């Protein structure tokens, strides 16, 4: 079975540019999560969706960050304008809509903002 | 509020040694779930195991074993006869009985297994 698919795997861009990260969750999973991982702050939950609806975006650092889930098989995380401090690994994860189900993670996108 | 503490930030062992990774958690919930994830040098996060708060049986899977003790709020992970391929960062995590399976992660333990 296909796991969570993220693209691109690596992104290098200059500050001020718009960055779009993409995620395809596992089919049949109703929850989708976006995380950011840095050495300083570890794994941080940015936002999560249930049935394509954003439930909690309290982890989104600034208005420069936005996330959408137009359908059950696709989500985007956008940063506009990007800044060097946004450099991190961004993970997408999905889980089934049953209590206690594990989250399954994509391979992550390593983002570098120059 | 929930909290997961992995006091060991880094552990170094020699191949074939046994190693235990500690995880202590705090929660006010009576029903909750605990997880371990592995993050190898390649960077992906791999789900290893889930345990619910009503199941205190220890679990063994090959060289891996997990010891859940509710009395001490601990969910420790032991690797027997460690191998170089076990080198990774290991995360312990906790979720509530609701809240969309949101995970509270510990800070992770970096395990280095030397040949």
Tab-separated table of C-alpha atoms in Angstrom:
chain	number	residue	atom	x	y	z
A	1	UNK	CA	0.000	0.000	0.000
A	2	UNK	CA	1.203	3.488	-0.771
A	3	UNK	CA	2.182	5.516	2.229
A	4	UNK	CA	1.936	9.253	2.698
A	5	UNK	CA	3.530	10.957	-0.280
A	6	UNK	CA	5.170	14.344	0.010
A	7	UNK	CA	6.682	16.529	-2.657
A	8	UNK	CA	9.169	17.919	-3.247
A	9	UNK	CA	11.714	16.005	-1.133
A	10	UNK	CA	14.062	18.963	-1.158
A	11	UNK	CA	13.469	22.625	-1.864
A	12	UNK	CA	16.025	25.384	-1.942
A	13	UNK	CA	14.830	28.897	-2.627
A	14	UNK	CA	15.650	32.486	-1.879
A	15	UNK	CA	13.959	34.447	0.815
A	16	UNK	CA	10.863	36.264	-0.270
A	17	UNK	CA	9.810	33.524	-2.659
A	18	UNK	CA	6.601	31.570	-2.303
A	19	UNK	CA	7.012	27.939	-1.299
A	20	UNK	CA	4.372	25.251	-1.727
A	21	UNK	CA	4.680	21.857	-0.107
A	22	UNK	CA	2.383	19.036	-1.164
A	23	UNK	CA	0.992	15.972	0.534
A	24	UNK	CA	-1.091	12.994	-0.486
A	25	UNK	CA	-2.392	11.097	2.569
A	26	UNK	CA	-3.014	7.393	2.754
A	27	UNK	CA	-6.313	6.512	1.100
A	28	UNK	CA	-9.076	6.150	3.665
A	29	UNK	CA	-7.349	8.263	6.293
A	30	UNK	CA	-9.562	11.084	7.492
A	31	UNK	CA	-6.984	13.021	9.501
A	32	UNK	CA	-4.081	14.924	8.010
A	33	UNK	CA	-1.361	16.669	9.985
A	34	UNK	CA	1.429	19.072	9.067
A	35	UNK	CA	4.543	19.192	11.261
A	36	UNK	CA	7.773	21.134	11.230
A	37	UNK	CA	11.015	19.710	12.631
A	38	UNK	CA	14.043	21.769	13.594
A	39	UNK	CA	16.993	21.093	15.844
A	40	UNK	CA	15.995	23.898	18.170
A	41	UNK	CA	12.294	23.188	18.542
A	42	UNK	CA	11.953	19.510	17.674
A	43	UNK	CA	8.684	18.347	16.130
A	44	UNK	CA	5.965	20.964	16.094
A	45	UNK	CA	2.389	20.417	14.980
A	46	UNK	CA	1.398	23.228	12.650
A	47	UNK	CA	-2.164	22.343	11.661
A	48	UNK	CA	-4.423	19.376	11.247
A	49	UNK	CA	-7.491	18.548	9.185
A	50	UNK	CA	-10.391	16.176	9.664
A	51	UNK	CA	-12.385	15.269	6.575
A	52	UNK	CA	-10.697	18.132	4.703
A	53	UNK	CA	-11.707	20.715	7.320
A	54	UNK	CA	-9.011	22.522	9.334
A	55	UNK	CA	-9.555	21.726	13.002
A	56	UNK	CA	-6.650	23.347	14.800
A	57	UNK	CA	-4.211	25.783	13.232
A	58	UNK	CA	-2.865	27.190	16.487
A	59	UNK	CA	0.595	25.898	15.631
A	60	UNK	CA	0.888	27.890	12.435
A	61	UNK	CA	3.653	30.350	13.240
A	62	UNK	CA	2.548	33.375	11.274
A	63	UNK	CA	0.176	34.637	8.662
A	64	UNK	CA	2.836	33.852	6.124
A	65	UNK	CA	1.872	30.203	6.552
A	66	UNK	CA	-1.332	28.791	5.102
A	67	UNK	CA	-2.631	25.286	4.520
A	68	UNK	CA	-5.449	23.888	2.446
A	69	UNK	CA	-7.031	20.537	1.820
A	70	UNK	CA	-9.260	20.841	-1.240
A	71	UNK	CA	-10.089	17.130	-1.266
A	72	UNK	CA	-9.432	13.924	0.642
A	73	UNK	CA	-6.315	13.062	-1.316
A	74	UNK	CA	-4.401	16.322	-1.412
A	75	UNK	CA	-3.148	19.035	0.892
A	76	UNK	CA	-0.766	21.954	0.527
A	77	UNK	CA	1.258	24.012	2.960
A	78	UNK	CA	2.243	27.381	1.585
A	79	UNK	CA	4.745	29.920	2.878
A	80	UNK	CA	4.588	33.391	1.375
A	81	UNK	CA	6.917	35.206	1.650
A	82	UNK	CA	9.514	32.723	2.857
A	83	UNK	CA	12.254	33.645	5.325
A	84	UNK	CA	15.529	31.920	6.289
A	85	UNK	CA	14.084	30.967	9.689
A	86	UNK	CA	11.490	28.834	7.898
A	87	UNK	CA	14.257	26.409	6.952
A	88	UNK	CA	13.281	23.042	8.416
A	89	UNK	CA	11.993	19.612	7.539
A	90	UNK	CA	8.241	19.627	7.016
A	91	UNK	CA	6.334	16.429	7.547
A	92	UNK	CA	2.856	15.451	6.564
A	93	UNK	CA	1.110	12.610	8.398
A	94	UNK	CA	-2.272	10.937	8.178
A	95	UNK	CA	-4.333	8.649	10.382
A	96	UNK	CA	-7.620	6.830	10.390
A	97	UNK	CA	-10.628	8.348	12.091
A	98	UNK	CA	-10.597	5.994	15.055
A	99	UNK	CA	-9.322	6.772	18.513
A	100	UNK	CA	-5.751	5.797	19.143
A	101	UNK	CA	-4.809	5.141	15.560
A	102	UNK	CA	-1.154	5.859	14.782
A	103	UNK	CA	-0.136	8.653	12.509
A	104	UNK	CA	1.788	7.571	9.449
A	105	UNK	CA	4.343	10.041	8.196
A	106	UNK	CA	5.609	10.968	4.783
A	107	UNK	CA	9.326	11.180	4.071
A	108	UNK	CA	9.306	14.923	4.655
A	109	UNK	CA	10.349	17.955	2.651
A	110	UNK	CA	13.693	19.477	3.531
A	111	UNK	CA	13.292	23.206	2.970
A	112	UNK	CA	16.197	25.607	2.809
A	113	UNK	CA	15.560	29.333	2.477
A	114	UNK	CA	18.661	31.270	1.504
B	1	UNK	CA	-1.761	19.296	29.896
B	2	UNK	CA	0.163	16.398	28.512
B	3	UNK	CA	3.897	15.963	28.517
B	4	UNK	CA	6.376	13.336	27.356
B	5	UNK	CA	9.923	13.324	28.673
B	6	UNK	CA	12.809	11.430	27.171
B	7	UNK	CA	15.592	12.297	29.547
B	8	UNK	CA	18.315	10.613	27.513
B	9	UNK	CA	19.154	12.939	24.662
B	10	UNK	CA	21.924	10.737	23.306
B	11	UNK	CA	23.074	7.178	23.949
B	12	UNK	CA	26.091	5.470	22.472
B	13	UNK	CA	26.583	1.700	22.621
B	14	UNK	CA	28.722	-0.882	20.939
B	15	UNK	CA	27.080	-3.378	18.640
B	16	UNK	CA	25.491	-6.382	20.408
B	17	UNK	CA	24.937	-4.464	23.619
B	18	UNK	CA	21.416	-4.184	25.006
B	19	UNK	CA	20.065	-0.667	25.371
B	20	UNK	CA	16.947	0.777	27.010
B	21	UNK	CA	15.390	4.071	25.979
B	22	UNK	CA	13.361	5.724	28.697
B	23	UNK	CA	10.035	7.481	28.269
B	24	UNK	CA	8.037	9.110	31.051
B	25	UNK	CA	4.709	10.765	30.422
B	26	UNK	CA	2.211	12.982	32.181
B	27	UNK	CA	-1.490	13.052	31.497
B	28	UNK	CA	-4.708	13.565	33.409
B	29	UNK	CA	-6.625	11.289	31.105
B	30	UNK	CA	-7.565	7.794	32.209
B	31	UNK	CA	-7.622	6.563	28.633
B	32	UNK	CA	-4.711	7.351	26.386
B	33	UNK	CA	-2.337	5.809	23.871
B	34	UNK	CA	1.432	5.653	23.747
B	35	UNK	CA	3.609	5.285	20.683
B	36	UNK	CA	7.207	4.848	19.667
B	37	UNK	CA	8.562	6.168	16.380
B	38	UNK	CA	11.978	5.689	14.794
B	39	UNK	CA	13.728	8.334	12.703
B	40	UNK	CA	16.773	6.842	10.947
B	41	UNK	CA	19.480	9.029	9.409
B	42	UNK	CA	17.528	9.075	6.149
B	43	UNK	CA	14.979	11.235	7.952
B	44	UNK	CA	11.625	9.530	7.699
B	45	UNK	CA	9.504	8.844	10.783
B	46	UNK	CA	8.547	5.207	11.152
B	47	UNK	CA	5.779	4.001	13.456
B	48	UNK	CA	6.987	1.147	15.677
B	49	UNK	CA	4.335	0.386	18.274
B	50	UNK	CA	1.128	1.572	19.921
B	51	UNK	CA	-0.043	0.728	23.438
B	52	UNK	CA	-3.313	1.774	25.064
B	53	UNK	CA	-3.555	2.670	28.731
B	54	UNK	CA	-5.586	-0.419	29.599
B	55	UNK	CA	-3.056	-2.857	28.252
B	56	UNK	CA	-0.027	-3.149	30.502
B	57	UNK	CA	1.284	-6.315	28.957
B	58	UNK	CA	4.822	-6.037	27.756
B	59	UNK	CA	5.390	-6.618	24.100
B	60	UNK	CA	8.236	-8.231	22.243
B	61	UNK	CA	8.910	-8.025	18.541
B	62	UNK	CA	12.158	-9.653	17.547
B	63	UNK	CA	14.977	-7.736	19.215
B	64	UNK	CA	12.590	-4.973	20.329
B	65	UNK	CA	10.602	-5.014	23.546
B	66	UNK	CA	8.463	-2.477	25.326
B	67	UNK	CA	7.750	-2.185	29.034
B	68	UNK	CA	4.640	-0.193	29.960
B	69	UNK	CA	4.230	0.601	33.655
B	70	UNK	CA	1.242	2.728	34.485
B	71	UNK	CA	2.286	3.020	38.135
B	72	UNK	CA	5.407	4.931	37.144
B	73	UNK	CA	3.963	6.512	33.969
B	74	UNK	CA	6.698	4.974	31.898
B	75	UNK	CA	6.838	3.284	28.525
B	76	UNK	CA	10.416	2.134	28.005
B	77	UNK	CA	11.872	0.602	24.875
B	78	UNK	CA	14.625	-1.998	24.920
B	79	UNK	CA	16.715	-3.140	21.991
B	80	UNK	CA	18.464	-6.426	22.575
B	81	UNK	CA	21.733	-7.193	20.812
B	82	UNK	CA	21.824	-3.801	19.130
B	83	UNK	CA	22.956	-3.451	15.548
B	84	UNK	CA	24.379	-0.550	13.588
B	85	UNK	CA	21.094	-0.318	11.681
B	86	UNK	CA	19.370	0.555	14.958
B	87	UNK	CA	21.170	3.899	14.941
B	88	UNK	CA	18.426	6.500	14.810
B	89	UNK	CA	16.492	9.033	16.817
B	90	UNK	CA	13.649	7.419	18.706
B	91	UNK	CA	10.566	9.366	19.734
B	92	UNK	CA	8.014	8.469	22.350
B	93	UNK	CA	4.575	10.051	21.911
B	94	UNK	CA	1.233	10.273	23.685
B	95	UNK	CA	-2.271	10.906	22.443
B	96	UNK	CA	-5.525	11.446	24.232
B	97	UNK	CA	-8.718	9.482	23.834
B	98	UNK	CA	-10.059	12.184	21.585
B	99	UNK	CA	-8.666	15.339	19.989
B	100	UNK	CA	-8.144	13.751	16.616
B	101	UNK	CA	-5.248	11.534	17.613
B	102	UNK	CA	-3.030	14.554	18.109
B	103	UNK	CA	0.373	13.467	19.315
B	104	UNK	CA	2.480	14.967	22.065
B	105	UNK	CA	6.066	14.025	21.285
B	106	UNK	CA	9.027	13.675	23.573
B	107	UNK	CA	12.252	15.367	22.590
B	108	UNK	CA	13.720	12.172	21.189
B	109	UNK	CA	16.723	10.022	22.056
B	110	UNK	CA	19.550	9.739	19.578
B	111	UNK	CA	20.944	6.196	19.641
B	112	UNK	CA	24.333	5.549	18.103
B	113	UNK	CA	25.376	1.944	17.726
B	114	UNK	CA	29.053	1.577	16.941
B	115	UNK	CA	30.481	-1.482	15.223
